[in-house]
Amino acid sequence: MSLTMARKSPLDDPVNAAHAWARYRRIMRLLMIATIFTVGFALAILFAYNGMISVHFYIAVALGISLTMLLGGGLMGLVFLSNGTGHDESVDNHMPSRDELWSPPED
């Protein structure tokens, strides 16, 4: 099996990297705004239907929604960053053929 050098990533270029990370930060800012509105809306609905149950309940709901949205959005933003810059194409994705992995025993 031969080892090949990985191709150069477009993110190695400072101009491309600056543009890509600026786009990622813009996505995260929009996600933060959407998260704040979603948490506010969810807390308002819960308060309207249940009243003041416990402050711990509202803190847990706010943290649960916030962390879920920000983690999911942050990871999806990294996928967009990786795919949008061409970084995915620079990865050597050679898979060995079936014959390279296993060959039947000879009798």
PDB file as gemmi writes it, atoms N, CA and C in Angstrom:
CRYST1    1.000    1.000    1.000  90.00  90.00  90.00 P 1                      
ATOM      1  N   MET A   1       0.849  -1.164   0.000  1.00  0.00           N  
ATOM      2  CA  MET A   1       0.000   0.000   0.000  1.00  0.00           C  
ATOM      3  C   MET A   1       0.899   1.233   0.000  1.00  0.00           C  
ATOM      4  N   SER A   2       0.614   2.162  -0.848  1.00  0.00           N  
ATOM      5  CA  SER A   2       1.452   3.349  -0.947  1.00  0.00           C  
ATOM      6  C   SER A   2       0.835   4.490  -0.146  1.00  0.00           C  
ATOM      7  N   LEU A   3       1.703   5.254   0.474  1.00  0.00           N  
ATOM      8  CA  LEU A   3       1.252   6.415   1.225  1.00  0.00           C  
ATOM      9  C   LEU A   3       1.397   7.644   0.348  1.00  0.00           C  
ATOM     10  N   THR A   4       0.356   8.448   0.289  1.00  0.00           N  
ATOM     11  CA  THR A   4       0.403   9.669  -0.501  1.00  0.00           C  
ATOM     12  C   THR A   4       0.270  10.860   0.424  1.00  0.00           C  
ATOM     13  N   MET A   5       0.833  11.952  -0.009  1.00  0.00           N  
ATOM     14  CA  MET A   5       0.720  13.186   0.754  1.00  0.00           C  
ATOM     15  C   MET A   5      -0.680  13.756   0.579  1.00  0.00           C  
ATOM     16  N   ALA A   6      -1.212  14.293   1.638  1.00  0.00           N  
ATOM     17  CA  ALA A   6      -2.514  14.951   1.553  1.00  0.00           C  
ATOM     18  C   ALA A   6      -2.350  16.244   0.762  1.00  0.00           C  
ATOM     19  N   ARG A   7      -3.372  16.541  -0.010  1.00  0.00           N  
ATOM     20  CA  ARG A   7      -3.333  17.787  -0.764  1.00  0.00           C  
ATOM     21  C   ARG A   7      -3.452  18.970   0.190  1.00  0.00           C  
ATOM     22  N   LYS A   8      -3.002  20.112  -0.271  1.00  0.00           N  
ATOM     23  CA  LYS A   8      -3.046  21.315   0.548  1.00  0.00           C  
ATOM     24  C   LYS A   8      -4.495  21.771   0.701  1.00  0.00           C  
ATOM     25  N   SER A   9      -4.871  22.099   1.913  1.00  0.00           N  
ATOM     26  CA  SER A   9      -6.226  22.558   2.194  1.00  0.00           C  
ATOM     27  C   SER A   9      -6.370  24.027   1.798  1.00  0.00           C  
ATOM     28  N   PRO A  10      -7.517  24.407   1.241  1.00  0.00           N  
ATOM     29  CA  PRO A  10      -7.752  25.826   0.961  1.00  0.00           C  
ATOM     30  C   PRO A  10      -7.742  26.678   2.228  1.00  0.00           C  
ATOM     31  N   LEU A  11      -7.958  26.071   3.388  1.00  0.00           N  
ATOM     32  CA  LEU A  11      -7.926  26.836   4.635  1.00  0.00           C  
ATOM     33  C   LEU A  11      -6.503  27.183   5.061  1.00  0.00           C  
ATOM     34  N   ASP A  12      -5.496  26.629   4.371  1.00  0.00           N  
ATOM     35  CA  ASP A  12      -4.115  27.008   4.660  1.00  0.00           C  
ATOM     36  C   ASP A  12      -3.798  28.408   4.146  1.00  0.00           C  
ATOM     37  N   ASP A  13      -4.576  28.884   3.174  1.00  0.00           N  
ATOM     38  CA  ASP A  13      -4.414  30.239   2.650  1.00  0.00           C  
ATOM     39  C   ASP A  13      -5.076  31.211   3.627  1.00  0.00           C  
ATOM     40  N   PRO A  14      -4.344  32.201   4.146  1.00  0.00           N  
ATOM     41  CA  PRO A  14      -4.914  33.109   5.150  1.00  0.00           C  
ATOM     42  C   PRO A  14      -6.135  33.891   4.658  1.00  0.00           C  
ATOM     43  N   VAL A  15      -6.168  34.242   3.381  1.00  0.00           N  
ATOM     44  CA  VAL A  15      -7.314  34.993   2.855  1.00  0.00           C  
ATOM     45  C   VAL A  15      -8.564  34.118   2.850  1.00  0.00           C  
ATOM     46  N   ASN A  16      -8.429  32.887   2.357  1.00  0.00           N  
ATOM     47  CA  ASN A  16      -9.570  31.964   2.367  1.00  0.00           C  
ATOM     48  C   ASN A  16     -10.010  31.644   3.790  1.00  0.00           C  
ATOM     49  N   ALA A  17      -9.045  31.443   4.665  1.00  0.00           N  
ATOM     50  CA  ALA A  17      -9.379  31.114   6.052  1.00  0.00           C  
ATOM     51  C   ALA A  17     -10.105  32.271   6.730  1.00  0.00           C  
ATOM     52  N   ALA A  18      -9.652  33.498   6.487  1.00  0.00           N  
ATOM     53  CA  ALA A  18     -10.310  34.660   7.094  1.00  0.00           C  
ATOM     54  C   ALA A  18     -11.748  34.785   6.609  1.00  0.00           C  
ATOM     55  N   HIS A  19     -11.951  34.571   5.308  1.00  0.00           N  
ATOM     56  CA  HIS A  19     -13.310  34.635   4.755  1.00  0.00           C  
ATOM     57  C   HIS A  19     -14.187  33.532   5.340  1.00  0.00           C  
ATOM     58  N   ALA A  20     -13.646  32.323   5.437  1.00  0.00           N  
ATOM     59  CA  ALA A  20     -14.422  31.190   5.947  1.00  0.00           C  
ATOM     60  C   ALA A  20     -14.790  31.388   7.413  1.00  0.00           C  
ATOM     61  N   TRP A  21     -13.843  31.834   8.225  1.00  0.00           N  
ATOM     62  CA  TRP A  21     -14.139  32.017   9.648  1.00  0.00           C  
ATOM     63  C   TRP A  21     -15.066  33.207   9.872  1.00  0.00           C  
ATOM     64  N   ALA A  22     -14.987  34.231   9.019  1.00  0.00           N  
ATOM     65  CA  ALA A  22     -15.940  35.346   9.123  1.00  0.00           C  
ATOM     66  C   ALA A  22     -17.351  34.854   8.823  1.00  0.00           C  
ATOM     67  N   ARG A  23     -17.477  33.983   7.839  1.00  0.00           N  
ATOM     68  CA  ARG A  23     -18.785  33.399   7.513  1.00  0.00           C  
ATOM     69  C   ARG A  23     -19.289  32.545   8.674  1.00  0.00           C  
ATOM     70  N   TYR A  24     -18.411  31.777   9.283  1.00  0.00           N  
ATOM     71  CA  TYR A  24     -18.790  30.947  10.428  1.00  0.00           C  
ATOM     72  C   TYR A  24     -19.263  31.815  11.599  1.00  0.00           C  
ATOM     73  N   ARG A  25     -18.531  32.897  11.884  1.00  0.00           N  
ATOM     74  CA  ARG A  25     -18.943  33.794  12.965  1.00  0.00           C  
ATOM     75  C   ARG A  25     -20.287  34.441  12.662  1.00  0.00           C  
ATOM     76  N   ARG A  26     -20.550  34.772  11.393  1.00  0.00           N  
ATOM     77  CA  ARG A  26     -21.843  35.343  11.005  1.00  0.00           C  
ATOM     78  C   ARG A  26     -22.964  34.324  11.232  1.00  0.00           C  
ATOM     79  N   ILE A  27     -22.720  33.070  10.864  1.00  0.00           N  
ATOM     80  CA  ILE A  27     -23.709  32.011  11.103  1.00  0.00           C  
ATOM     81  C   ILE A  27     -23.969  31.870  12.602  1.00  0.00           C  
ATOM     82  N   MET A  28     -22.911  31.906  13.407  1.00  0.00           N  
ATOM     83  CA  MET A  28     -23.085  31.752  14.852  1.00  0.00           C  
ATOM     84  C   MET A  28     -23.809  32.950  15.470  1.00  0.00           C  
ATOM     85  N   ARG A  29     -23.583  34.152  14.964  1.00  0.00           N  
ATOM     86  CA  ARG A  29     -24.325  35.319  15.461  1.00  0.00           C  
ATOM     87  C   ARG A  29     -25.814  35.181  15.169  1.00  0.00           C  
ATOM     88  N   LEU A  30     -26.141  34.771  13.935  1.00  0.00           N  
ATOM     89  CA  LEU A  30     -27.547  34.564  13.590  1.00  0.00           C  
ATOM     90  C   LEU A  30     -28.157  33.456  14.443  1.00  0.00           C  
ATOM     91  N   LEU A  31     -27.400  32.414  14.684  1.00  0.00           N  
ATOM     92  CA  LEU A  31     -27.882  31.321  15.521  1.00  0.00           C  
ATOM     93  C   LEU A  31     -28.100  31.789  16.956  1.00  0.00           C  
ATOM     94  N   MET A  32     -27.233  32.636  17.467  1.00  0.00           N  
ATOM     95  CA  MET A  32     -27.398  33.158  18.827  1.00  0.00           C  
ATOM     96  C   MET A  32     -28.669  33.997  18.931  1.00  0.00           C  
ATOM     97  N   ILE A  33     -28.932  34.816  17.924  1.00  0.00           N  
ATOM     98  CA  ILE A  33     -30.158  35.618  17.917  1.00  0.00           C  
ATOM     99  C   ILE A  33     -31.383  34.712  17.865  1.00  0.00           C  
ATOM    100  N   ALA A  34     -31.351  33.697  16.997  1.00  0.00           N  
ATOM    101  CA  ALA A  34     -32.471  32.756  16.909  1.00  0.00           C  
ATOM    102  C   ALA A  34     -32.652  31.998  18.220  1.00  0.00           C  
ATOM    103  N   THR A  35     -31.553  31.651  18.878  1.00  0.00           N  
ATOM    104  CA  THR A  35     -31.629  30.941  20.157  1.00  0.00           C  
ATOM    105  C   THR A  35     -32.261  31.814  21.235  1.00  0.00           C  
ATOM    106  N   ILE A  36     -31.875  33.072  21.292  1.00  0.00           N  
ATOM    107  CA  ILE A  36     -32.442  33.983  22.294  1.00  0.00           C  
ATOM    108  C   ILE A  36     -33.945  34.123  22.100  1.00  0.00           C  
ATOM    109  N   PHE A  37     -34.382  34.308  20.850  1.00  0.00           N  
ATOM    110  CA  PHE A  37     -35.816  34.421  20.588  1.00  0.00           C  
ATOM    111  C   PHE A  37     -36.547  33.112  20.899  1.00  0.00           C  
ATOM    112  N   THR A  38     -35.953  31.986  20.559  1.00  0.00           N  
ATOM    113  CA  THR A  38     -36.584  30.688  20.827  1.00  0.00           C  
ATOM    114  C   THR A  38     -36.717  30.438  22.322  1.00  0.00           C  
ATOM    115  N   VAL A  39     -35.673  30.723  23.070  1.00  0.00           N  
ATOM    116  CA  VAL A  39     -35.722  30.533  24.524  1.00  0.00           C  
ATOM    117  C   VAL A  39     -36.759  31.469  25.137  1.00  0.00           C  
ATOM    118  N   GLY A  40     -36.760  32.711  24.706  1.00  0.00           N  
ATOM    119  CA  GLY A  40     -37.751  33.664  25.215  1.00  0.00           C  
ATOM    120  C   GLY A  40     -39.172  33.224  24.921  1.00  0.00           C  
ATOM    121  N   PHE A  41     -39.406  32.759  23.706  1.00  0.00           N  
ATOM    122  CA  PHE A  41     -40.737  32.292  23.317  1.00  0.00           C  
ATOM    123  C   PHE A  41     -41.139  31.063  24.131  1.00  0.00           C  
ATOM    124  N   ALA A  42     -40.216  30.111  24.283  1.00  0.00           N  
ATOM    125  CA  ALA A  42     -40.520  28.894  25.044  1.00  0.00           C  
ATOM    126  C   ALA A  42     -40.813  29.217  26.506  1.00  0.00           C  
ATOM    127  N   LEU A  43     -40.021  30.102  27.097  1.00  0.00           N  
ATOM    128  CA  LEU A  43     -40.263  30.467  28.491  1.00  0.00           C  
ATOM    129  C   LEU A  43     -41.584  31.207  28.646  1.00  0.00           C  
ATOM    130  N   ALA A  44     -41.920  32.055  27.688  1.00  0.00           N  
ATOM    131  CA  ALA A  44     -43.199  32.773  27.747  1.00  0.00           C  
ATOM    132  C   ALA A  44     -44.372  31.808  27.653  1.00  0.00           C  
ATOM    133  N   ILE A  45     -44.290  30.839  26.755  1.00  0.00           N  
ATOM    134  CA  ILE A  45     -45.364  29.844  26.615  1.00  0.00           C  
ATOM    135  C   ILE A  45     -45.486  29.011  27.896  1.00  0.00           C  
ATOM    136  N   LEU A  46     -44.358  28.560  28.428  1.00  0.00           N  
ATOM    137  CA  LEU A  46     -44.393  27.773  29.665  1.00  0.00           C  
ATOM    138  C   LEU A  46     -44.965  28.579  30.827  1.00  0.00           C  
ATOM    139  N   PHE A  47     -44.586  29.837  30.924  1.00  0.00           N  
ATOM    140  CA  PHE A  47     -45.104  30.678  32.008  1.00  0.00           C  
ATOM    141  C   PHE A  47     -46.594  30.945  31.823  1.00  0.00           C  
ATOM    142  N   ALA A  48     -47.030  31.140  30.578  1.00  0.00           N  
ATOM    143  CA  ALA A  48     -48.446  31.403  30.314  1.00  0.00           C  
ATOM    144  C   ALA A  48     -49.318  30.207  30.687  1.00  0.00           C  
ATOM    145  N   TYR A  49     -48.838  29.000  30.434  1.00  0.00           N  
ATOM    146  CA  TYR A  49     -49.636  27.806  30.721  1.00  0.00           C  
ATOM    147  C   TYR A  49     -49.472  27.302  32.153  1.00  0.00           C  
ATOM    148  N   ASN A  50     -48.298  27.504  32.756  1.00  0.00           N  
ATOM    149  CA  ASN A  50     -48.017  26.901  34.058  1.00  0.00           C  
ATOM    150  C   ASN A  50     -47.852  27.899  35.191  1.00  0.00           C  
ATOM    151  N   GLY A  51     -47.671  29.156  34.890  1.00  0.00           N  
ATOM    152  CA  GLY A  51     -47.389  30.128  35.940  1.00  0.00           C  
ATOM    153  C   GLY A  51     -45.968  29.960  36.444  1.00  0.00           C  
ATOM    154  N   MET A  52     -45.719  30.524  37.620  1.00  0.00           N  
ATOM    155  CA  MET A  52     -44.376  30.443  38.196  1.00  0.00           C  
ATOM    156  C   MET A  52     -44.241  29.145  38.980  1.00  0.00           C  
ATOM    157  N   ILE A  53     -43.656  28.133  38.350  1.00  0.00           N  
ATOM    158  CA  ILE A  53     -43.483  26.832  39.005  1.00  0.00           C  
ATOM    159  C   ILE A  53     -42.285  26.905  39.950  1.00  0.00           C  
ATOM    160  N   SER A  54     -41.132  26.998  39.373  1.00  0.00           N  
ATOM    161  CA  SER A  54     -39.877  27.088  40.120  1.00  0.00           C  
ATOM    162  C   SER A  54     -38.869  27.764  39.205  1.00  0.00           C  
ATOM    163  N   VAL A  55     -38.040  28.584  39.785  1.00  0.00           N  
ATOM    164  CA  VAL A  55     -37.035  29.259  38.979  1.00  0.00           C  
ATOM    165  C   VAL A  55     -36.065  28.242  38.379  1.00  0.00           C  
ATOM    166  N   HIS A  56     -35.843  27.138  39.084  1.00  0.00           N  
ATOM    167  CA  HIS A  56     -34.928  26.109  38.588  1.00  0.00           C  
ATOM    168  C   HIS A  56     -35.466  25.446  37.321  1.00  0.00           C  
ATOM    169  N   PHE A  57     -36.766  25.311  37.237  1.00  0.00           N  
ATOM    170  CA  PHE A  57     -37.397  24.750  36.041  1.00  0.00           C  
ATOM    171  C   PHE A  57     -37.112  25.633  34.826  1.00  0.00           C  
ATOM    172  N   TYR A  58     -37.293  26.930  34.998  1.00  0.00           N  
ATOM    173  CA  TYR A  58     -37.082  27.847  33.877  1.00  0.00           C  
ATOM    174  C   TYR A  58     -35.604  27.949  33.499  1.00  0.00           C  
ATOM    175  N   ILE A  59     -34.724  27.882  34.484  1.00  0.00           N  
ATOM    176  CA  ILE A  59     -33.286  27.885  34.190  1.00  0.00           C  
ATOM    177  C   ILE A  59     -32.907  26.626  33.415  1.00  0.00           C  
ATOM    178  N   ALA A  60     -33.434  25.480  33.842  1.00  0.00           N  
ATOM    179  CA  ALA A  60     -33.119  24.220  33.162  1.00  0.00           C  
ATOM    180  C   ALA A  60     -33.636  24.219  31.728  1.00  0.00           C  
ATOM    181  N   VAL A  61     -34.845  24.733  31.526  1.00  0.00           N  
ATOM    182  CA  VAL A  61     -35.401  24.796  30.170  1.00  0.00           C  
ATOM    183  C   VAL A  61     -34.565  25.722  29.297  1.00  0.00           C  
ATOM    184  N   ALA A  62     -34.216  26.890  29.828  1.00  0.00           N  
ATOM    185  CA  ALA A  62     -33.422  27.853  29.054  1.00  0.00           C  
ATOM    186  C   ALA A  62     -32.053  27.275  28.697  1.00  0.00           C  
ATOM    187  N   LEU A  63     -31.395  26.641  29.665  1.00  0.00           N  
ATOM    188  CA  LEU A  63     -30.081  26.051  29.388  1.00  0.00           C  
ATOM    189  C   LEU A  63     -30.181  24.877  28.419  1.00  0.00           C  
ATOM    190  N   GLY A  64     -31.195  24.055  28.584  1.00  0.00           N  
ATOM    191  CA  GLY A  64     -31.364  22.906  27.690  1.00  0.00           C  
ATOM    192  C   GLY A  64     -31.582  23.323  26.248  1.00  0.00           C  
ATOM    193  N   ILE A  65     -32.473  24.280  26.041  1.00  0.00           N  
ATOM    194  CA  ILE A  65     -32.736  24.755  24.678  1.00  0.00           C  
ATOM    195  C   ILE A  65     -31.502  25.449  24.115  1.00  0.00           C  
ATOM    196  N   SER A  66     -30.880  26.307  24.920  1.00  0.00           N  
ATOM    197  CA  SER A  66     -29.719  27.071  24.444  1.00  0.00           C  
ATOM    198  C   SER A  66     -28.562  26.161  24.054  1.00  0.00           C  
ATOM    199  N   LEU A  67     -28.202  25.254  24.945  1.00  0.00           N  
ATOM    200  CA  LEU A  67     -27.057  24.384  24.664  1.00  0.00           C  
ATOM    201  C   LEU A  67     -27.324  23.461  23.481  1.00  0.00           C  
ATOM    202  N   THR A  68     -28.553  22.966  23.373  1.00  0.00           N  
ATOM    203  CA  THR A  68     -28.882  22.092  22.250  1.00  0.00           C  
ATOM    204  C   THR A  68     -28.795  22.841  20.930  1.00  0.00           C  
ATOM    205  N   MET A  69     -29.391  24.027  20.884  1.00  0.00           N  
ATOM    206  CA  MET A  69     -29.367  24.795  19.635  1.00  0.00           C  
ATOM    207  C   MET A  69     -27.958  25.240  19.271  1.00  0.00           C  
ATOM    208  N   LEU A  70     -27.200  25.719  20.254  1.00  0.00           N  
ATOM    209  CA  LEU A  70     -25.859  26.224  19.955  1.00  0.00           C  
ATOM    210  C   LEU A  70     -24.887  25.105  19.593  1.00  0.00           C  
ATOM    211  N   LEU A  71     -24.984  23.972  20.266  1.00  0.00           N  
ATOM    212  CA  LEU A  71     -24.108  22.849  19.921  1.00  0.00           C  
ATOM    213  C   LEU A  71     -24.442  22.312  18.534  1.00  0.00           C  
ATOM    214  N   GLY A  72     -25.716  22.074  18.278  1.00  0.00           N  
ATOM    215  CA  GLY A  72     -26.120  21.575  16.958  1.00  0.00           C  
ATOM    216  C   GLY A  72     -25.788  22.559  15.852  1.00  0.00           C  
ATOM    217  N   GLY A  73     -26.075  23.823  16.091  1.00  0.00           N  
ATOM    218  CA  GLY A  73     -25.776  24.845  15.081  1.00  0.00           C  
ATOM    219  C   GLY A  73     -24.289  25.054  14.877  1.00  0.00           C  
ATOM    220  N   GLY A  74     -23.518  24.990  15.963  1.00  0.00           N  
ATOM    221  CA  GLY A  74     -22.069  25.139  15.844  1.00  0.00           C  
ATOM    222  C   GLY A  74     -21.439  24.015  15.045  1.00  0.00           C  
ATOM    223  N   LEU A  75     -21.875  22.794  15.308  1.00  0.00           N  
ATOM    224  CA  LEU A  75     -21.350  21.658  14.547  1.00  0.00           C  
ATOM    225  C   LEU A  75     -21.783  21.718  13.083  1.00  0.00           C  
ATOM    226  N   MET A  76     -23.019  22.107  12.843  1.00  0.00           N  
ATOM    227  CA  MET A  76     -23.481  22.234  11.458  1.00  0.00           C  
ATOM    228  C   MET A  76     -22.733  23.364  10.750  1.00  0.00           C  
ATOM    229  N   GLY A  77     -22.443  24.437  11.471  1.00  0.00           N  
ATOM    230  CA  GLY A  77     -21.650  25.520  10.895  1.00  0.00           C  
ATOM    231  C   GLY A  77     -20.257  25.062  10.502  1.00  0.00           C  
ATOM    232  N   LEU A  78     -19.656  24.191  11.310  1.00  0.00           N  
ATOM    233  CA  LEU A  78     -18.343  23.644  10.953  1.00  0.00           C  
ATOM    234  C   LEU A  78     -18.422  22.763   9.715  1.00  0.00           C  
ATOM    235  N   VAL A  79     -19.530  22.039   9.562  1.00  0.00           N  
ATOM    236  CA  VAL A  79     -19.724  21.242   8.342  1.00  0.00           C  
ATOM    237  C   VAL A  79     -19.819  22.172   7.137  1.00  0.00           C  
ATOM    238  N   PHE A  80     -20.577  23.256   7.265  1.00  0.00           N  
ATOM    239  CA  PHE A  80     -20.682  24.225   6.170  1.00  0.00           C  
ATOM    240  C   PHE A  80     -19.324  24.841   5.864  1.00  0.00           C  
ATOM    241  N   LEU A  81     -18.560  25.167   6.900  1.00  0.00           N  
ATOM    242  CA  LEU A  81     -17.235  25.752   6.709  1.00  0.00           C  
ATOM    243  C   LEU A  81     -16.325  24.782   5.970  1.00  0.00           C  
ATOM    244  N   SER A  82     -16.316  23.541   6.385  1.00  0.00           N  
ATOM    245  CA  SER A  82     -15.449  22.535   5.778  1.00  0.00           C  
ATOM    246  C   SER A  82     -15.831  22.274   4.328  1.00  0.00           C  
ATOM    247  N   ASN A  83     -17.115  22.153   4.062  1.00  0.00           N  
ATOM    248  CA  ASN A  83     -17.576  21.868   2.705  1.00  0.00           C  
ATOM    249  C   ASN A  83     -17.467  23.100   1.813  1.00  0.00           C  
ATOM    250  N   GLY A  84     -17.803  24.259   2.333  1.00  0.00           N  
ATOM    251  CA  GLY A  84     -17.825  25.473   1.520  1.00  0.00           C  
ATOM    252  C   GLY A  84     -16.458  25.962   1.087  1.00  0.00           C  
ATOM    253  N   THR A  85     -15.416  25.613   1.832  1.00  0.00           N  
ATOM    254  CA  THR A  85     -14.075  26.085   1.482  1.00  0.00           C  
ATOM    255  C   THR A  85     -13.308  25.102   0.620  1.00  0.00           C  
ATOM    256  N   GLY A  86     -13.841  23.907   0.438  1.00  0.00           N  
ATOM    257  CA  GLY A  86     -13.118  22.899  -0.324  1.00  0.00           C  
ATOM    258  C   GLY A  86     -12.171  22.084   0.531  1.00  0.00           C  
ATOM    259  N   HIS A  87     -12.245  22.270   1.840  1.00  0.00           N  
ATOM    260  CA  HIS A  87     -11.370  21.518   2.745  1.00  0.00           C  
ATOM    261  C   HIS A  87     -11.648  20.019   2.658  1.00  0.00           C  
ATOM    262  N   ASP A  88     -12.902  19.644   2.420  1.00  0.00           N  
ATOM    263  CA  ASP A  88     -13.252  18.223   2.323  1.00  0.00           C  
ATOM    264  C   ASP A  88     -12.567  17.549   1.141  1.00  0.00           C  
ATOM    265  N   GLU A  89     -12.426  18.272   0.026  1.00  0.00           N  
ATOM    266  CA  GLU A  89     -11.817  17.675  -1.160  1.00  0.00           C  
ATOM    267  C   GLU A  89     -10.320  17.453  -0.989  1.00  0.00           C  
ATOM    268  N   SER A  90      -9.696  18.179  -0.059  1.00  0.00           N  
ATOM    269  CA  SER A  90      -8.246  18.032   0.117  1.00  0.00           C  
ATOM    270  C   SER A  90      -7.885  16.797   0.939  1.00  0.00           C  
ATOM    271  N   VAL A  91      -8.868  16.152   1.524  1.00  0.00           N  
ATOM    272  CA  VAL A  91      -8.611  14.964   2.343  1.00  0.00           C  
ATOM    273  C   VAL A  91      -8.494  13.745   1.442  1.00  0.00           C  
ATOM    274  N   ASP A  92      -7.453  12.940   1.670  1.00  0.00           N  
ATOM    275  CA  ASP A  92      -7.291  11.702   0.912  1.00  0.00           C  
ATOM    276  C   ASP A  92      -8.299  10.696   1.444  1.00  0.00           C  
ATOM    277  N   ASN A  93      -9.244  10.326   0.618  1.00  0.00           N  
ATOM    278  CA  ASN A  93     -10.332   9.455   1.047  1.00  0.00           C  
ATOM    279  C   ASN A  93     -10.257   8.113   0.332  1.00  0.00           C  
ATOM    280  N   HIS A  94      -9.048   7.651   0.071  1.00  0.00           N  
ATOM    281  CA  HIS A  94      -8.868   6.389  -0.632  1.00  0.00           C  
ATOM    282  C   HIS A  94      -9.215   5.234   0.291  1.00  0.00           C  
ATOM    283  N   MET A  95     -10.127   4.422  -0.147  1.00  0.00           N  
ATOM    284  CA  MET A  95     -10.492   3.217   0.598  1.00  0.00           C  
ATOM    285  C   MET A  95      -9.861   2.017  -0.099  1.00  0.00           C  
ATOM    286  N   PRO A  96      -9.289   1.096   0.659  1.00  0.00           N  
ATOM    287  CA  PRO A  96      -8.699  -0.084   0.025  1.00  0.00           C  
ATOM    288  C   PRO A  96      -9.779  -0.949  -0.619  1.00  0.00           C  
ATOM    289  N   SER A  97      -9.400  -1.600  -1.695  1.00  0.00           N  
ATOM    290  CA  SER A  97     -10.361  -2.473  -2.370  1.00  0.00           C  
ATOM    291  C   SER A  97     -10.572  -3.731  -1.538  1.00  0.00           C  
ATOM    292  N   ARG A  98     -11.549  -4.498  -1.935  1.00  0.00           N  
ATOM    293  CA  ARG A  98     -11.870  -5.723  -1.212  1.00  0.00           C  
ATOM    294  C   ARG A  98     -10.681  -6.680  -1.220  1.00  0.00           C  
ATOM    295  N   ASP A  99      -9.976  -6.733  -2.339  1.00  0.00           N  
ATOM    296  CA  ASP A  99      -8.829  -7.639  -2.442  1.00  0.00           C  
ATOM    297  C   ASP A  99      -7.683  -7.208  -1.537  1.00  0.00           C  
ATOM    298  N   GLU A 100      -7.539  -5.907  -1.325  1.00  0.00           N  
ATOM    299  CA  GLU A 100      -6.489  -5.434  -0.432  1.00  0.00           C  
ATOM    300  C   GLU A 100      -6.816  -5.731   1.030  1.00  0.00           C  
ATOM    301  N   LEU A 101      -8.095  -5.755   1.358  1.00  0.00           N  
ATOM    302  CA  LEU A 101      -8.496  -6.020   2.735  1.00  0.00           C  
ATOM    303  C   LEU A 101      -8.488  -7.505   3.074  1.00  0.00           C  
ATOM    304  N   TRP A 102      -8.980  -8.316   2.141  1.00  0.00           N  
ATOM    305  CA  TRP A 102      -9.144  -9.728   2.447  1.00  0.00           C  
ATOM    306  C   TRP A 102      -9.076 -10.524   1.162  1.00  0.00           C  
ATOM    307  N   SER A 103      -8.381 -11.584   1.209  1.00  0.00           N  
ATOM    308  CA  SER A 103      -8.390 -12.515   0.082  1.00  0.00           C  
ATOM    309  C   SER A 103      -8.595 -13.911   0.656  1.00  0.00           C  
ATOM    310  N   PRO A 104      -9.370 -14.733  -0.032  1.00  0.00           N  
ATOM    311  CA  PRO A 104      -9.675 -16.070   0.506  1.00  0.00           C  
ATOM    312  C   PRO A 104      -8.416 -16.923   0.585  1.00  0.00           C  
ATOM    313  N   PRO A 105      -8.383 -17.810   1.555  1.00  0.00           N  
ATOM    314  CA  PRO A 105      -7.207 -18.684   1.678  1.00  0.00           C  
ATOM    315  C   PRO A 105      -7.108 -19.617   0.481  1.00  0.00           C  
ATOM    316  N   GLU A 106      -5.890 -19.832   0.087  1.00  0.00           N  
ATOM    317  CA  GLU A 106      -5.673 -20.732  -1.041  1.00  0.00           C  
ATOM    318  C   GLU A 106      -5.544 -22.152  -0.521  1.00  0.00           C  
ATOM    319  N   ASP A 107      -6.170 -23.074  -1.228  1.00  0.00           N  
ATOM    320  CA  ASP A 107      -6.140 -24.488  -0.810  1.00  0.00           C  
ATOM    321  C   ASP A 107      -4.880 -25.170  -1.227  1.00  0.00           C  
TER     322      ASP A 107                                                      
END                                                                             
